[in-house]
Short mmCIF file of C-alpha atoms and ligand atoms in Angstrom, two decimals:
data_model
loop_
_atom_site.label_atom_id
_atom_site.label_comp_id
_atom_site.label_asym_id
_atom_site.label_seq_id
_atom_site.Cartn_x
_atom_site.Cartn_y
_atom_site.Cartn_z
CA UNK I 8 -7.22 -67.60 -11.27
CA UNK I 9 -6.79 -70.02 -8.37
CA UNK I 10 -5.89 -68.36 -5.04
CA UNK I 11 -2.82 -69.43 -3.08
CA UNK I 12 -5.08 -70.33 -0.11
CA UNK I 13 -8.64 -71.21 -0.81
CA UNK I 14 -11.49 -69.29 0.66
CA UNK I 15 -12.99 -72.11 2.79
CA UNK I 16 -16.05 -70.18 3.96
CA UNK I 17 -17.85 -69.80 0.75
CA UNK I 18 -20.36 -72.64 0.99
CA UNK I 19 -23.35 -70.50 1.68
CA UNK I 20 -22.58 -67.65 -0.71
CA UNK I 21 -24.76 -66.92 -3.75
CA UNK I 22 -23.67 -68.44 -7.01
CA UNK I 23 -22.18 -66.14 -9.64
CA UNK I 24 -24.97 -66.50 -12.20
CA UNK I 25 -26.28 -63.19 -13.60
CA UNK I 26 -29.91 -64.45 -14.34
CA UNK I 27 -30.07 -65.68 -10.70
CA UNK I 28 -29.01 -62.26 -9.51
CA UNK I 29 -31.76 -60.54 -11.59
CA UNK I 30 -34.44 -63.02 -10.38
CA UNK I 31 -33.38 -62.62 -6.77
CA UNK I 32 -33.36 -58.76 -7.06
CA UNK I 33 -36.80 -58.61 -8.70
CA UNK I 34 -38.28 -61.04 -6.20
CA UNK I 35 -37.02 -58.84 -3.34
CA UNK I 36 -38.30 -55.70 -4.99
CA UNK I 37 -41.76 -57.34 -5.24
CA UNK I 38 -41.55 -58.46 -1.58
CA UNK I 39 -40.27 -55.22 -0.09
CA UNK I 40 -41.89 -52.61 -2.36
CA UNK I 41 -44.69 -54.34 -4.08
CA UNK I 42 -43.47 -53.66 -7.65
CA UNK I 43 -43.66 -55.99 -10.57
CA UNK I 44 -40.70 -54.69 -12.52
CA UNK I 45 -37.52 -52.79 -11.78
CA UNK I 46 -35.50 -50.04 -13.56
CA UNK I 47 -31.79 -50.21 -12.75
CA UNK I 48 -29.79 -47.16 -13.58
CA UNK I 49 -26.62 -47.34 -11.43
CA UNK I 50 -23.71 -48.33 -13.66
CA UNK I 51 -22.21 -50.74 -11.13
CA UNK I 52 -25.63 -52.30 -10.51
CA UNK I 53 -26.18 -52.61 -14.28
CA UNK I 54 -22.79 -54.28 -14.67
CA UNK I 55 -23.46 -56.62 -11.77
CA UNK I 56 -26.74 -57.74 -13.33
CA UNK I 57 -25.77 -57.88 -17.03
CA UNK I 58 -22.02 -57.91 -17.36
CA UNK I 59 -21.94 -54.67 -19.37
CA UNK I 60 -19.17 -52.18 -18.41
CA UNK I 61 -20.35 -48.80 -19.67
CA UNK I 62 -21.11 -45.24 -18.62
CA UNK I 63 -24.60 -45.12 -20.00
CA UNK I 64 -26.69 -48.27 -19.74
CA UNK I 65 -30.00 -49.03 -18.06
CA UNK I 66 -31.56 -52.45 -17.34
CA UNK I 67 -35.30 -53.18 -17.12
CA UNK I 68 -36.08 -56.30 -15.14
CA UNK I 69 -39.48 -57.67 -16.11
CA UNK I 70 -41.01 -60.95 -14.73
CA UNK I 71 -40.27 -62.89 -17.85
CA UNK I 72 -37.32 -61.08 -19.42
CA UNK I 73 -34.57 -58.48 -19.03
CA UNK I 74 -34.02 -55.59 -21.47
CA UNK I 75 -30.72 -53.76 -21.57
CA UNK I 76 -30.57 -50.34 -23.18
CA UNK I 77 -27.42 -48.50 -23.97
CA UNK I 78 -26.09 -46.05 -26.63
CA UNK I 79 -24.23 -46.85 -29.81
CA UNK I 80 -20.79 -46.60 -28.18
CA UNK I 81 -21.48 -49.82 -26.32
CA UNK I 82 -23.44 -51.66 -28.97
CA UNK I 83 -20.67 -54.23 -29.82
CA UNK I 84 -19.96 -55.36 -26.19
CA UNK I 85 -23.65 -55.36 -25.36
CA UNK I 86 -24.45 -57.63 -28.23
CA UNK I 87 -21.90 -60.17 -26.92
CA UNK I 88 -23.52 -60.52 -23.51
CA UNK I 89 -25.79 -63.52 -24.35
CA UNK I 90 -29.10 -64.61 -25.60
CA UNK I 91 -30.94 -64.22 -22.37
CA UNK I 92 -30.70 -60.37 -22.61
CA UNK I 93 -32.62 -58.20 -25.02
CA UNK I 94 -30.52 -55.34 -26.15
CA UNK I 95 -31.86 -51.95 -27.26
CA UNK I 96 -29.55 -49.25 -28.64
CA UNK I 97 -30.93 -45.83 -27.85
CA UNK I 98 -29.58 -42.37 -26.98
CA UNK I 99 -31.98 -42.03 -24.03
CA UNK I 100 -32.01 -45.54 -22.55
CA UNK I 101 -33.89 -44.81 -19.39
CA UNK I 102 -36.79 -43.00 -20.96
CA UNK I 103 -37.06 -45.78 -23.60
CA UNK I 104 -37.21 -48.53 -21.02
CA UNK I 105 -39.73 -46.72 -18.86
CA UNK I 106 -42.02 -46.44 -21.79
CA UNK I 107 -41.37 -50.04 -22.68
CA UNK I 108 -42.41 -51.17 -19.12
CA UNK I 109 -45.62 -49.18 -19.56
CA UNK I 110 -46.31 -50.73 -22.94
CA UNK I 111 -45.82 -54.21 -21.33
CA UNK I 112 -48.74 -53.44 -18.99
CA UNK I 113 -46.68 -52.95 -15.82
CA UNK I 114 -48.78 -51.17 -13.11
CA UNK I 115 -45.73 -50.00 -11.10
CA UNK I 116 -42.04 -49.74 -11.78
CA UNK I 117 -39.44 -49.78 -9.08
CA UNK I 118 -36.16 -47.85 -9.35
CA UNK I 119 -32.81 -47.86 -7.47
CA UNK I 120 -33.27 -44.61 -5.65
CA UNK I 121 -29.67 -44.05 -4.69
CA UNK I 122 -28.79 -43.88 -8.36
CA UNK I 123 -31.37 -41.58 -9.90
CA UNK I 124 -31.00 -37.77 -9.75
CA UNK I 125 -34.04 -35.62 -9.06
CA UNK I 126 -33.76 -34.33 -12.63
CA UNK I 127 -33.74 -37.86 -14.03
CA UNK I 128 -36.66 -38.94 -11.88
CA UNK I 129 -38.70 -35.95 -13.10
CA UNK I 130 -38.12 -36.61 -16.74
CA UNK I 131 -38.90 -40.32 -16.38
CA UNK I 132 -42.09 -39.54 -14.42
CA UNK I 133 -43.06 -37.15 -17.19
CA UNK I 134 -42.47 -39.82 -19.88
CA UNK I 135 -45.16 -42.07 -18.32
CA UNK I 136 -47.46 -39.62 -16.66
CA UNK I 137 -49.75 -41.03 -13.91
CA UNK I 138 -50.25 -44.33 -15.66
CA UNK I 139 -47.45 -46.30 -14.06
CA UNK I 140 -46.07 -44.83 -10.81
CA UNK I 141 -42.30 -45.01 -10.22
CA UNK I 142 -41.68 -46.62 -6.77
CA UNK I 143 -38.33 -46.28 -4.89
CA UNK I 144 -36.89 -49.53 -3.75
CA UNK I 145 -34.16 -48.12 -1.56
CA UNK I 146 -30.64 -49.51 -1.86
CA UNK I 147 -31.83 -52.99 -2.55
CA UNK I 148 -29.38 -53.63 -5.37
CA UNK I 149 -26.49 -52.29 -3.34
CA UNK I 150 -27.34 -54.45 -0.38
CA UNK I 151 -27.52 -57.63 -2.53
CA UNK I 152 -24.32 -56.64 -4.41
CA UNK I 153 -22.55 -56.37 -1.08
CA UNK I 154 -22.75 -60.12 -0.55
CA UNK I 155 -20.15 -61.45 -3.05
CA UNK I 156 -20.21 -64.85 -4.76
CA UNK I 157 -16.98 -66.88 -4.48
CA UNK I 158 -16.05 -65.88 -8.07
CA UNK I 159 -16.27 -62.19 -7.19
CA UNK I 160 -14.03 -62.70 -4.11
CA UNK I 161 -11.54 -64.45 -6.43
CA UNK I 162 -11.32 -61.33 -8.53
CA UNK I 163 -10.91 -59.01 -5.54
CA UNK I 164 -8.22 -61.38 -4.13
CA UNK I 165 -6.46 -61.27 -7.57
CA UNK I 166 -6.52 -57.39 -7.49
CA UNK I 167 -5.15 -57.51 -3.98
CA UNK I 168 -2.31 -59.84 -4.97
CA UNK I 169 -1.23 -57.89 -8.01
CA UNK I 170 -1.26 -54.56 -6.14
CA UNK I 171 0.54 -55.80 -3.07
CA UNK I 172 3.23 -57.51 -5.15
CA UNK I 173 3.66 -54.23 -7.04
CA UNK I 174 4.11 -52.39 -3.77
CA UNK I 175 6.88 -54.71 -2.73
CA UNK I 176 8.70 -54.05 -6.01
CA UNK I 177 8.04 -50.31 -5.71
CA UNK I 178 9.37 -49.85 -2.21
CA UNK I 179 12.60 -51.75 -3.04
CA UNK I 180 13.37 -48.87 -5.33
CA UNK I 181 12.22 -45.80 -3.44
CA UNK I 182 15.07 -43.38 -2.42
CA UNK I 183 15.28 -40.05 -0.60
CA UNK I 184 14.79 -37.37 -3.30
CA UNK I 185 11.94 -39.22 -5.02
CA UNK I 186 8.69 -37.16 -5.14
CA UNK I 187 5.37 -38.24 -3.94
CA UNK I 188 4.00 -37.89 -7.44
CA UNK I 189 6.75 -39.94 -9.08
CA UNK I 190 6.26 -42.75 -6.54
CA UNK I 191 2.55 -42.76 -7.06
CA UNK I 192 2.81 -42.97 -10.89
CA UNK I 193 5.59 -45.58 -10.76
CA UNK I 194 3.37 -47.82 -8.55
CA UNK I 195 0.52 -47.59 -11.04
CA UNK I 196 2.90 -48.59 -13.92
CA UNK I 197 4.18 -51.58 -11.95
CA UNK I 198 0.62 -52.72 -11.20
CA UNK I 199 -0.22 -52.57 -14.97
CA UNK I 200 2.96 -54.56 -15.76
CA UNK I 201 1.90 -57.16 -13.26
CA UNK I 202 -1.48 -57.64 -14.81
CA UNK I 203 -3.83 -55.00 -13.37
CA UNK I 204 -6.40 -53.72 -15.88
CA UNK I 205 -6.24 -50.34 -14.26
CA UNK I 206 -5.59 -48.61 -10.96
CA UNK I 207 -8.49 -48.74 -8.59
CA UNK I 208 -8.10 -44.98 -7.82
CA UNK I 209 -5.22 -42.45 -8.11
CA UNK I 210 -2.70 -43.76 -5.59
CA UNK I 211 -2.26 -41.65 -2.42
CA UNK I 212 1.42 -41.13 -1.61
CA UNK I 213 2.15 -38.85 1.32
CA UNK I 214 5.50 -38.17 2.96
CA UNK I 215 6.45 -36.50 6.29
CA UNK I 216 3.86 -34.06 7.63
CA UNK I 217 1.73 -34.71 4.58
CA UNK I 218 0.78 -38.06 6.10
CA UNK I 219 -1.51 -36.05 8.47
CA UNK I 220 -3.97 -35.46 5.64
CA UNK I 221 -6.08 -38.59 5.38
CA UNK I 222 -6.66 -38.20 1.61
CA UNK I 223 -3.58 -36.26 0.51
CA UNK I 224 -3.06 -35.60 -3.22
CA UNK I 225 0.57 -36.50 -4.04
CA UNK I 226 2.80 -33.42 -4.65
CA UNK I 227 6.30 -32.72 -5.93
CA UNK I 228 7.56 -32.83 -2.33
CA UNK I 229 10.58 -35.02 -2.11
CA UNK I 230 10.79 -37.73 0.46
CA UNK I 231 13.57 -37.27 2.91
CA UNK I 232 15.43 -39.29 5.46
CA UNK I 233 13.34 -39.94 8.43
CA UNK I 234 9.98 -39.29 6.75
CA UNK I 235 7.00 -41.40 7.47
CA UNK I 236 5.65 -42.55 4.09
CA UNK I 237 1.96 -43.48 3.60
CA UNK I 238 0.95 -45.38 0.45
CA UNK I 239 -2.79 -46.02 -0.14
CA UNK I 240 -3.34 -47.78 -3.47
CA UNK I 241 -5.28 -50.46 -5.36
CA UNK I 242 -5.66 -52.26 -8.63
CA UNK I 243 -8.70 -53.19 -10.69
CA UNK I 244 -9.06 -56.56 -12.37
CA UNK I 245 -12.16 -57.61 -14.33
CA UNK I 246 -13.99 -54.68 -12.79
CA UNK I 247 -13.19 -55.58 -9.19
CA UNK I 248 -10.99 -53.46 -6.99
CA UNK I 249 -8.43 -53.68 -4.23
CA UNK I 250 -7.58 -51.02 -1.66
CA UNK I 251 -4.61 -51.26 0.81
CA UNK I 252 -2.60 -48.86 2.86
CA UNK I 253 0.91 -49.53 4.15
CA UNK I 254 3.34 -47.24 6.03
CA UNK I 255 7.15 -46.96 5.86
CA UNK I 256 9.96 -44.84 7.24
CA UNK I 257 12.44 -43.60 4.69
CA UNK I 258 16.16 -44.17 5.24
CA UNK I 259 16.14 -44.45 8.97
CA UNK I 260 14.74 -46.39 11.99
CA UNK I 261 11.33 -45.19 13.22
CA UNK I 262 11.51 -42.53 15.94
CA UNK I 263 9.77 -43.24 19.21
CA UNK I 264 6.67 -41.19 18.33
CA UNK I 265 6.41 -42.70 14.85
CA UNK I 266 6.57 -46.18 16.30
CA UNK I 267 4.07 -45.43 19.00
CA UNK I 268 1.56 -43.92 16.53
CA UNK I 269 2.06 -46.97 14.36
CA UNK I 270 1.61 -49.47 17.18
CA UNK I 271 -1.65 -47.89 18.26
CA UNK I 272 -3.16 -47.92 14.71
CA UNK I 273 -1.89 -51.47 14.24
CA UNK I 274 -3.65 -52.54 17.40
CA UNK I 275 -6.78 -50.74 16.32
CA UNK I 276 -6.75 -52.39 12.90
CA UNK I 277 -6.17 -55.79 14.49
CA UNK I 278 -9.10 -55.15 16.87
CA UNK I 279 -11.30 -54.26 13.87
CA UNK I 280 -10.26 -57.42 11.96
CA UNK I 281 -10.81 -59.48 15.11
CA UNK I 282 -14.35 -58.04 15.62
CA UNK I 283 -15.29 -58.67 11.97
CA UNK I 284 -17.54 -61.72 11.74
CA UNK I 285 -20.77 -62.85 10.20
CA UNK I 286 -23.69 -62.02 12.44
CA UNK I 287 -22.23 -59.09 14.40
CA UNK I 288 -23.50 -55.54 14.03
CA UNK I 289 -21.46 -53.60 11.43
CA UNK I 290 -21.20 -50.69 13.86
CA UNK I 291 -19.58 -52.89 16.44
CA UNK I 292 -16.59 -53.46 14.10
CA UNK I 293 -16.06 -49.63 14.01
CA UNK I 294 -16.38 -49.47 17.74
CA UNK I 295 -13.77 -52.17 18.22
CA UNK I 296 -11.13 -50.28 16.23
CA UNK I 297 -12.15 -46.82 17.43
CA UNK I 298 -12.09 -47.70 21.14
CA UNK I 299 -8.36 -48.63 20.87
CA UNK I 300 -7.49 -45.24 19.48
CA UNK I 301 -9.80 -43.43 22.01
CA UNK I 302 -8.13 -45.10 24.90
CA UNK I 303 -4.82 -43.44 23.74
CA UNK I 304 -6.55 -40.08 23.78
CA UNK I 305 -6.64 -39.77 20.02
CA UNK I 306 -10.41 -40.09 19.40
CA UNK I 307 -10.51 -36.73 17.65
CA UNK I 308 -7.53 -37.60 15.41
CA UNK I 309 -9.54 -40.51 13.82
CA UNK I 310 -12.06 -38.63 11.75
CA UNK I 311 -13.26 -41.17 9.28
CA UNK I 312 -15.07 -44.51 9.32
CA UNK I 313 -13.25 -47.76 10.01
CA UNK I 314 -13.96 -49.12 6.54
CA UNK I 315 -16.19 -49.67 3.52
CA UNK I 316 -17.35 -52.47 1.23
CA UNK I 317 -15.39 -52.94 -1.96
CA UNK I 318 -16.13 -54.75 -5.26
CA UNK I 319 -17.30 -53.29 -8.54
CA UNK I 320 -16.86 -49.96 -6.79
CA UNK I 321 -13.92 -48.92 -4.58
CA UNK I 322 -16.48 -47.64 -1.97
CA UNK I 323 -19.76 -49.53 -1.76
CA UNK I 324 -22.02 -51.20 0.83
CA UNK I 325 -21.65 -51.80 3.63
CA UNK I 326 -20.01 -48.71 5.20
CA UNK I 327 -18.28 -49.64 8.41
CA UNK I 328 -18.80 -46.65 10.73
CA UNK I 329 -20.43 -45.67 14.05
CA UNK I 330 -23.88 -45.07 12.53
CA UNK I 331 -23.93 -48.15 10.27
CA UNK I 332 -27.08 -50.29 10.63
CA UNK I 333 -27.35 -53.96 9.88
CA UNK I 334 -25.26 -57.02 10.43
CA UNK I 335 -22.11 -58.28 8.88
CA UNK I 336 -23.05 -61.11 6.51
CA UNK I 337 -21.13 -63.93 4.78
CA UNK I 338 -19.92 -62.61 1.46
CA UNK I 339 -19.36 -59.11 2.66
CA UNK I 340 -15.93 -57.84 1.56
CA UNK I 341 -14.89 -54.76 3.50
CA UNK I 342 -11.77 -52.77 4.33
CA UNK I 343 -10.56 -52.19 7.87
CA UNK I 344 -8.58 -48.95 7.89
CA UNK I 345 -8.35 -47.03 11.07
CA UNK I 346 -5.94 -44.02 11.14
CA UNK I 347 -4.58 -41.38 13.42
CA UNK I 348 -3.70 -38.01 12.00
CA UNK I 349 -1.72 -35.38 13.98
CA UNK I 350 -1.62 -32.04 12.06
CA UNK I 351 1.83 -30.72 11.54
CA UNK I 352 3.47 -33.99 12.59
CA UNK I 353 2.16 -36.89 10.62
CA UNK I 354 -0.41 -39.67 10.49
CA UNK I 355 -0.68 -43.38 10.17
CA UNK I 356 -3.34 -45.55 8.49
CA UNK I 357 -3.21 -49.28 7.96
CA UNK I 358 -5.73 -50.76 5.62
CA UNK I 359 -6.65 -54.34 4.65
CA UNK I 360 -9.40 -55.90 2.55
CA UNK I 361 -11.17 -58.68 4.45
CA UNK I 362 -13.67 -61.24 3.00
CA UNK I 363 -16.20 -62.47 5.49
CA UNK I 364 -17.18 -66.19 5.52
CA UNK I 365 -19.74 -67.96 7.73
CA UNK I 366 -17.02 -69.11 10.13
CA UNK I 367 -14.14 -66.75 9.71
CA UNK I 368 -12.61 -63.92 7.64
CA UNK I 369 -9.86 -64.07 5.04
CA UNK I 370 -7.49 -61.06 4.73
CA UNK I 371 -6.94 -60.62 0.99
CA UNK I 372 -4.25 -57.96 1.22
CA UNK I 373 -1.22 -60.02 2.27
CA UNK I 374 1.43 -57.36 2.26
CA UNK I 375 3.70 -57.37 5.45
CA UNK I 376 2.14 -55.25 8.17
CA UNK I 377 5.19 -53.77 9.97
CA UNK I 378 6.60 -50.34 9.93
CA UNK I 379 9.41 -51.12 7.57
CA UNK I 380 12.47 -48.93 6.84
CA UNK I 381 12.99 -48.45 3.04
CA UNK I 382 15.49 -46.52 0.92
ZN1 ZN K 17 -7.38 -46.96 0.73
ZN1 ZN K 18 -10.33 -47.71 1.63
#
């Protein structure tokens, strides 16, 4: 899938080789937490390291080999993954692999602590007693997964292209009298027809005053002439997601307050994209967008973060908000999505997916970014 315009900033990004990802993760776990082996239980992390898409798989990274355990439902796809993975089929994959690590003589076992429940941690600890302590390694896998390889960015770009093309087809047919629900479901069908493997998440379609709810669930409310219409949607291709929000006015020119609201959020989104660059503090990107909205007196009407990482999960590292730590890095792919929500009247959000290179960003969601009249 070759992109229409190449991503020219990919030179220093990690290669898309799964064994290299596993080696790098295990090396970092050794350096940062002093562990010799690592148990990976988060499903997106397991997929990133092994290629297996499942709801119940665990990977054990040992210095000389990787063992993937899953249950019988995923046996066939697991066995197709390649010779460099040992596959174990078991109903309790995590317990089995913890015991295996102990049998292999591991003195400590790291685990991805954002992914294990207290209940799971207790049962795994019980399985090995005091012999081999379980050591948390923080969000190491999530942090490494946040830096995408060029091949991963290609997939996100493809998901963005399919979904934004579907939006253009959708809005050409929206008419007053259509319900939010019907519009949402129609968009998802068009994305599938255009090559999406799935929707990224249930599309948010909000009309009129409903646009004031940041995460509105589509209802049977009919769109009417003069309504603001918010559509927040995404597709999934090969496991990678897109996420985009565009605004429209139905059957009429925007009123003065609609246009003003839109222009402020548009400027905030532009300021966020402008600030996004390798080497800047993640929190400064949020500040750039937020300050535009605050200057208009709407600070309290922007109640969510400016954006989030996106990839194998719709929401992943790094979160782009006021309390975010760390720096923006080449390979990060994040949304920039400021919004202003005025209860009883309406709201505006504009959202784009941006890939960060070492000397610039690429906006992957290339849908027109004006307040267009449709219907
Ligand atoms: Zn969104
Ligand atoms: Zn989003």
